[in-house]
PDB file of C-alpha atoms in Angstrom:
ATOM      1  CA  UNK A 225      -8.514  96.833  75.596  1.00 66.00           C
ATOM      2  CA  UNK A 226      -5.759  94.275  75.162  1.00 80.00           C
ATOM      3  CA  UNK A 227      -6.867  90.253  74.965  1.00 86.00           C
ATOM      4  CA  UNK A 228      -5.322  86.932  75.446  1.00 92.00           C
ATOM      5  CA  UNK A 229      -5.022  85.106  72.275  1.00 91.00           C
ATOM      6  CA  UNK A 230      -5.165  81.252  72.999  1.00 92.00           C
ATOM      7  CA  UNK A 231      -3.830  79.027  69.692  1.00 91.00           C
ATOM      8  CA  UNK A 232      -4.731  75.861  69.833  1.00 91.00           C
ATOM      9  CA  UNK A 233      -2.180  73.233  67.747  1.00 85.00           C
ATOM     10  CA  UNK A 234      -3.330  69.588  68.386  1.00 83.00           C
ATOM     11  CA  UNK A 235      -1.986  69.148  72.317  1.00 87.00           C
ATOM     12  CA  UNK A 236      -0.208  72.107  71.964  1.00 85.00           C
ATOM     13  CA  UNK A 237      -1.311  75.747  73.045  1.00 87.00           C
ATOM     14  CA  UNK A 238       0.037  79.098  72.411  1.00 88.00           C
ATOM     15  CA  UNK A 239      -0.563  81.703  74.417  1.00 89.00           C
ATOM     16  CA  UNK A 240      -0.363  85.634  73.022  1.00 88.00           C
ATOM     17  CA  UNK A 241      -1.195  89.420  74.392  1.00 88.00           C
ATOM     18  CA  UNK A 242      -2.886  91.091  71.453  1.00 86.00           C
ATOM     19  CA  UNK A 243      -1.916  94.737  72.586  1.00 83.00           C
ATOM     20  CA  UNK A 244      -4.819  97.518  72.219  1.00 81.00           C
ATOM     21  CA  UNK A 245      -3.887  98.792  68.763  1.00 82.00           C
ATOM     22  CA  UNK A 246      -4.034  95.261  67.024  1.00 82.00           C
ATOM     23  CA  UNK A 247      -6.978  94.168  68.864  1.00 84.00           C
ATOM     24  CA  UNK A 248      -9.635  96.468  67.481  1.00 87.00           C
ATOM     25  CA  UNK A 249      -9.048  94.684  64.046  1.00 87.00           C
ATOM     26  CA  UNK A 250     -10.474  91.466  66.156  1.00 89.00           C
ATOM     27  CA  UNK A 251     -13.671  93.377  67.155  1.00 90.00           C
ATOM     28  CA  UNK A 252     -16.818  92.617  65.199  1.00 92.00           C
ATOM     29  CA  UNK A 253     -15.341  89.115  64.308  1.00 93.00           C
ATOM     30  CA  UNK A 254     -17.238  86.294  65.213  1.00 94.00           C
ATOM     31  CA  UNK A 255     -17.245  82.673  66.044  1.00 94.00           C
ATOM     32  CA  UNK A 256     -16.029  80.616  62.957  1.00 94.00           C
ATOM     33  CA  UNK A 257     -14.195  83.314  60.885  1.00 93.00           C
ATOM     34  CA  UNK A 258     -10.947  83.078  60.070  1.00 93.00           C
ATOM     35  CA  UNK A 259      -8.369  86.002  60.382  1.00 91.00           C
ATOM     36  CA  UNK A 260      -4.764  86.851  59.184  1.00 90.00           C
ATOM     37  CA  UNK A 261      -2.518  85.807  62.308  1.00 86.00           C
ATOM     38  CA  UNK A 262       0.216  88.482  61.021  1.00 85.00           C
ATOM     39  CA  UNK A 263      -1.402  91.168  63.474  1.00 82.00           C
ATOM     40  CA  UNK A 264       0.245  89.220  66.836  1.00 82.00           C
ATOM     41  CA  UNK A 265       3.386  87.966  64.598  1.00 81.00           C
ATOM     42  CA  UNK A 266       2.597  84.817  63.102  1.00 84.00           C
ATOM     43  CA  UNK A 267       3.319  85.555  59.598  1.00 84.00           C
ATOM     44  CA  UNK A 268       1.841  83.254  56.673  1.00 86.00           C
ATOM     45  CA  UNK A 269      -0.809  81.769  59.337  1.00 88.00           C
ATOM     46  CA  UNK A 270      -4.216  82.224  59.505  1.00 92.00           C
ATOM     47  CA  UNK A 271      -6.363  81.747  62.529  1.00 92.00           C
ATOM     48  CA  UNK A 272     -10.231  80.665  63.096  1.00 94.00           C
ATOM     49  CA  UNK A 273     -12.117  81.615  66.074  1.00 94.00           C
ATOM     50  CA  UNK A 274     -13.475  79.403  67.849  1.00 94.00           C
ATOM     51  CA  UNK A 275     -14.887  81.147  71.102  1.00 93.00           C
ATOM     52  CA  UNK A 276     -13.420  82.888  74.249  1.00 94.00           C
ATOM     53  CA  UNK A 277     -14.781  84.303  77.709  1.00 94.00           C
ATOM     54  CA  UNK A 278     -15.148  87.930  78.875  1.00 93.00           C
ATOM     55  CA  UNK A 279     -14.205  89.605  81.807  1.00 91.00           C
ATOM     56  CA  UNK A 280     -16.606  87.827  83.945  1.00 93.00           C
ATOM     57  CA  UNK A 281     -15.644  84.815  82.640  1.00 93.00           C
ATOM     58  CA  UNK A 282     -18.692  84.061  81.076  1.00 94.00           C
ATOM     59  CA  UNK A 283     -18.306  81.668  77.751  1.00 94.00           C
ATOM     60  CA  UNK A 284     -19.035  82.771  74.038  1.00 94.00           C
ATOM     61  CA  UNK A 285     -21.461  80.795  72.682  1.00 93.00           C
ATOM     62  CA  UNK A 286     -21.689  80.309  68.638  1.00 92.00           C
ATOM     63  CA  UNK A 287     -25.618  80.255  68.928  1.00 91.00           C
ATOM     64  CA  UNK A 288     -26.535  83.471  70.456  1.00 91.00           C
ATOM     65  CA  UNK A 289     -25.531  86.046  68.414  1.00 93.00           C
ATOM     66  CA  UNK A 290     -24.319  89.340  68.710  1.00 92.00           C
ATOM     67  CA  UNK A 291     -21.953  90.758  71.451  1.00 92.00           C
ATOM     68  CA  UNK A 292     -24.761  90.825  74.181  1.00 93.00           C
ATOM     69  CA  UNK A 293     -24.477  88.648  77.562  1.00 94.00           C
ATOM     70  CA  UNK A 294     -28.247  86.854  78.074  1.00 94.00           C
ATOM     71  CA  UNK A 295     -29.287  83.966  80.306  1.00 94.00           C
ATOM     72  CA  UNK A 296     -29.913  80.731  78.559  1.00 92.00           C
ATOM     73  CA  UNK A 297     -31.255  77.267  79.466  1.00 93.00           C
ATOM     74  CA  UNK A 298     -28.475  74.706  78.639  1.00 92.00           C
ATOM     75  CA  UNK A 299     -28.963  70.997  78.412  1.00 93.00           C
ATOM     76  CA  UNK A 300     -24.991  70.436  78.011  1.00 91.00           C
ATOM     77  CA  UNK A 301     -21.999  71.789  75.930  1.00 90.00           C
ATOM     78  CA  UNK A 302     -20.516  75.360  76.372  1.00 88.00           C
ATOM     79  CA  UNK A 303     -21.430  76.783  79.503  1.00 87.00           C
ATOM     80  CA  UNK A 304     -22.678  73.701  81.311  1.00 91.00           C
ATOM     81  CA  UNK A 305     -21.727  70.051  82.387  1.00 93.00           C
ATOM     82  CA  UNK A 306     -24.803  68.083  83.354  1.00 94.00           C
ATOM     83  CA  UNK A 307     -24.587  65.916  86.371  1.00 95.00           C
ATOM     84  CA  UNK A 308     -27.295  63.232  85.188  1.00 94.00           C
ATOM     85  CA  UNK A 309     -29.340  62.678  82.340  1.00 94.00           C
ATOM     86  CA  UNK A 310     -31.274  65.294  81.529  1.00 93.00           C
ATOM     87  CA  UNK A 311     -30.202  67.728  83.887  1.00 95.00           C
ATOM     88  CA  UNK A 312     -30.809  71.457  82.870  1.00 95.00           C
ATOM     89  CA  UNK A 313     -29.693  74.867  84.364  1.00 94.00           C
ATOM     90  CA  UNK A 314     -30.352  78.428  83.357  1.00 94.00           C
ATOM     91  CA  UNK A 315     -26.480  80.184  82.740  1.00 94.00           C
ATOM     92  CA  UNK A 316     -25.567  82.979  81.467  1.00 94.00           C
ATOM     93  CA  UNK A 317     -23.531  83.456  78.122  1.00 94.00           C
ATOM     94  CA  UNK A 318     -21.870  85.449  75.841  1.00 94.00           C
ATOM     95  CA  UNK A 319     -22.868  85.953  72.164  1.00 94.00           C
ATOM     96  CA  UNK A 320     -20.835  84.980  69.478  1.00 94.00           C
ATOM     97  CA  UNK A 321     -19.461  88.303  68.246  1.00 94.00           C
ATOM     98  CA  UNK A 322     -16.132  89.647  69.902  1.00 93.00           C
ATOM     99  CA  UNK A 323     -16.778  92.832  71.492  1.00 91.00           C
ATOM    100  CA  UNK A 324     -14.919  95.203  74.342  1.00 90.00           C
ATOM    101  CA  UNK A 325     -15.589  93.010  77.188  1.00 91.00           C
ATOM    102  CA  UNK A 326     -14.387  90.032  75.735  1.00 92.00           C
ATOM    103  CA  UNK A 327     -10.584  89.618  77.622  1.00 93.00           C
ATOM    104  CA  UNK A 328      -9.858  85.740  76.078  1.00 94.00           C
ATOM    105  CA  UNK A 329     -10.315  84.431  72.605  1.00 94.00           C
ATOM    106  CA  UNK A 330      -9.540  80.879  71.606  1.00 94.00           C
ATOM    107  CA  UNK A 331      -8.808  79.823  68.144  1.00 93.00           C
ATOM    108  CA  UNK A 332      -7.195  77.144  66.446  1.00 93.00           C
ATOM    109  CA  UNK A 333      -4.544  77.017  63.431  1.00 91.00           C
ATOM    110  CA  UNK A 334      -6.853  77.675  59.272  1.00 89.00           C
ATOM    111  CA  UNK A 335      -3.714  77.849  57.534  1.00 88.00           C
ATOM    112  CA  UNK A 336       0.304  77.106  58.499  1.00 86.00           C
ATOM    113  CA  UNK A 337       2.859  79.190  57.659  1.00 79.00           C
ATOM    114  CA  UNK A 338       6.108  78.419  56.583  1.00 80.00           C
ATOM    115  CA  UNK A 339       7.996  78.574  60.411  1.00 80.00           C
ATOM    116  CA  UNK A 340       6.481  77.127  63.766  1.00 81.00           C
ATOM    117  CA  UNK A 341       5.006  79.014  65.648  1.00 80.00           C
ATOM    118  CA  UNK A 342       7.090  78.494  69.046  1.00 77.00           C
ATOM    119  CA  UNK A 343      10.118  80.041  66.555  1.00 78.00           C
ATOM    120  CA  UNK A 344       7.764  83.127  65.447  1.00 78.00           C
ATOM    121  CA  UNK A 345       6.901  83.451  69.196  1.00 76.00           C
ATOM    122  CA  UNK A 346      10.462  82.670  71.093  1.00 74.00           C
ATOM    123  CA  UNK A 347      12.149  85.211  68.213  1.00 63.00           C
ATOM    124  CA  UNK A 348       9.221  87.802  69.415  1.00 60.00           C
ATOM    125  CA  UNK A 349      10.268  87.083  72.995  1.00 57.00           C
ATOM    126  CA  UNK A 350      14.174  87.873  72.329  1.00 55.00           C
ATOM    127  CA  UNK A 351      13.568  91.026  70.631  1.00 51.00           C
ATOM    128  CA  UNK A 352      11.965  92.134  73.674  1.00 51.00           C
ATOM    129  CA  UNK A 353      14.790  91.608  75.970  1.00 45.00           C
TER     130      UNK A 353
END
């Protein structure tokens, strides 16, 4: 199972395939850990996660935990924009752990390494070609 790997930098995003072999390293981590970025490229960065969606599109949320999917009743936040005040809805949601069905995680940038990341990503994208 390959996923998207979203980096957030400030206004700046990254986008990233994770192919299948590096992304079982990312399964079993959840929602607040940090991991070495060197597995998609970025050497001398390390990422934290901060959620992500699976193939349904349903959001991980850092309160439930484990990988299961489970309807919850949300007042706001991840999952759910109230209308008015007080509004409330049942949704469903992912748990915080990243598991097979998860397809996008989002993180943002621990630790910087010593390049940018556009130049670790556009010199990935030229030895491609």
């Amino acid at each position: 199972m390959a996923f998207k790997l979203v980096i957030s930098e400030g206004e700046n995003s990254h986008q990233v395939e994770v192919e299948a072999a590096e992304s079982k390293k990312l399964i079993g981590l959840k929602i607040g850990d940090e991991f070495d970025a060197s597995l998609v490229g970025l050497t001398g960065y390390k990422l934290k996660l901060t959620g992500g969606s699976d193939k349904n599109g349903f959001p991980m949320k850092k309160d439930v935990d484990g990988p299961r999917r489970m309807k919850s009743l949300l007042s706001g936040g991840i999952g759910f924009k109230p209308k008015r005040d007080g509004q409330r809805r049942r949704k469903t949601v992912r748990g915080n752990t990243v598991s097979d069905d998860i397809v996008q995680i989002n993180t943002t940038i621990a630790e910087k390494g010593s390049k940018t990341i556009a130049e670790l990503l556009n010199k990935e994208e030229q030895s491609e070609d």
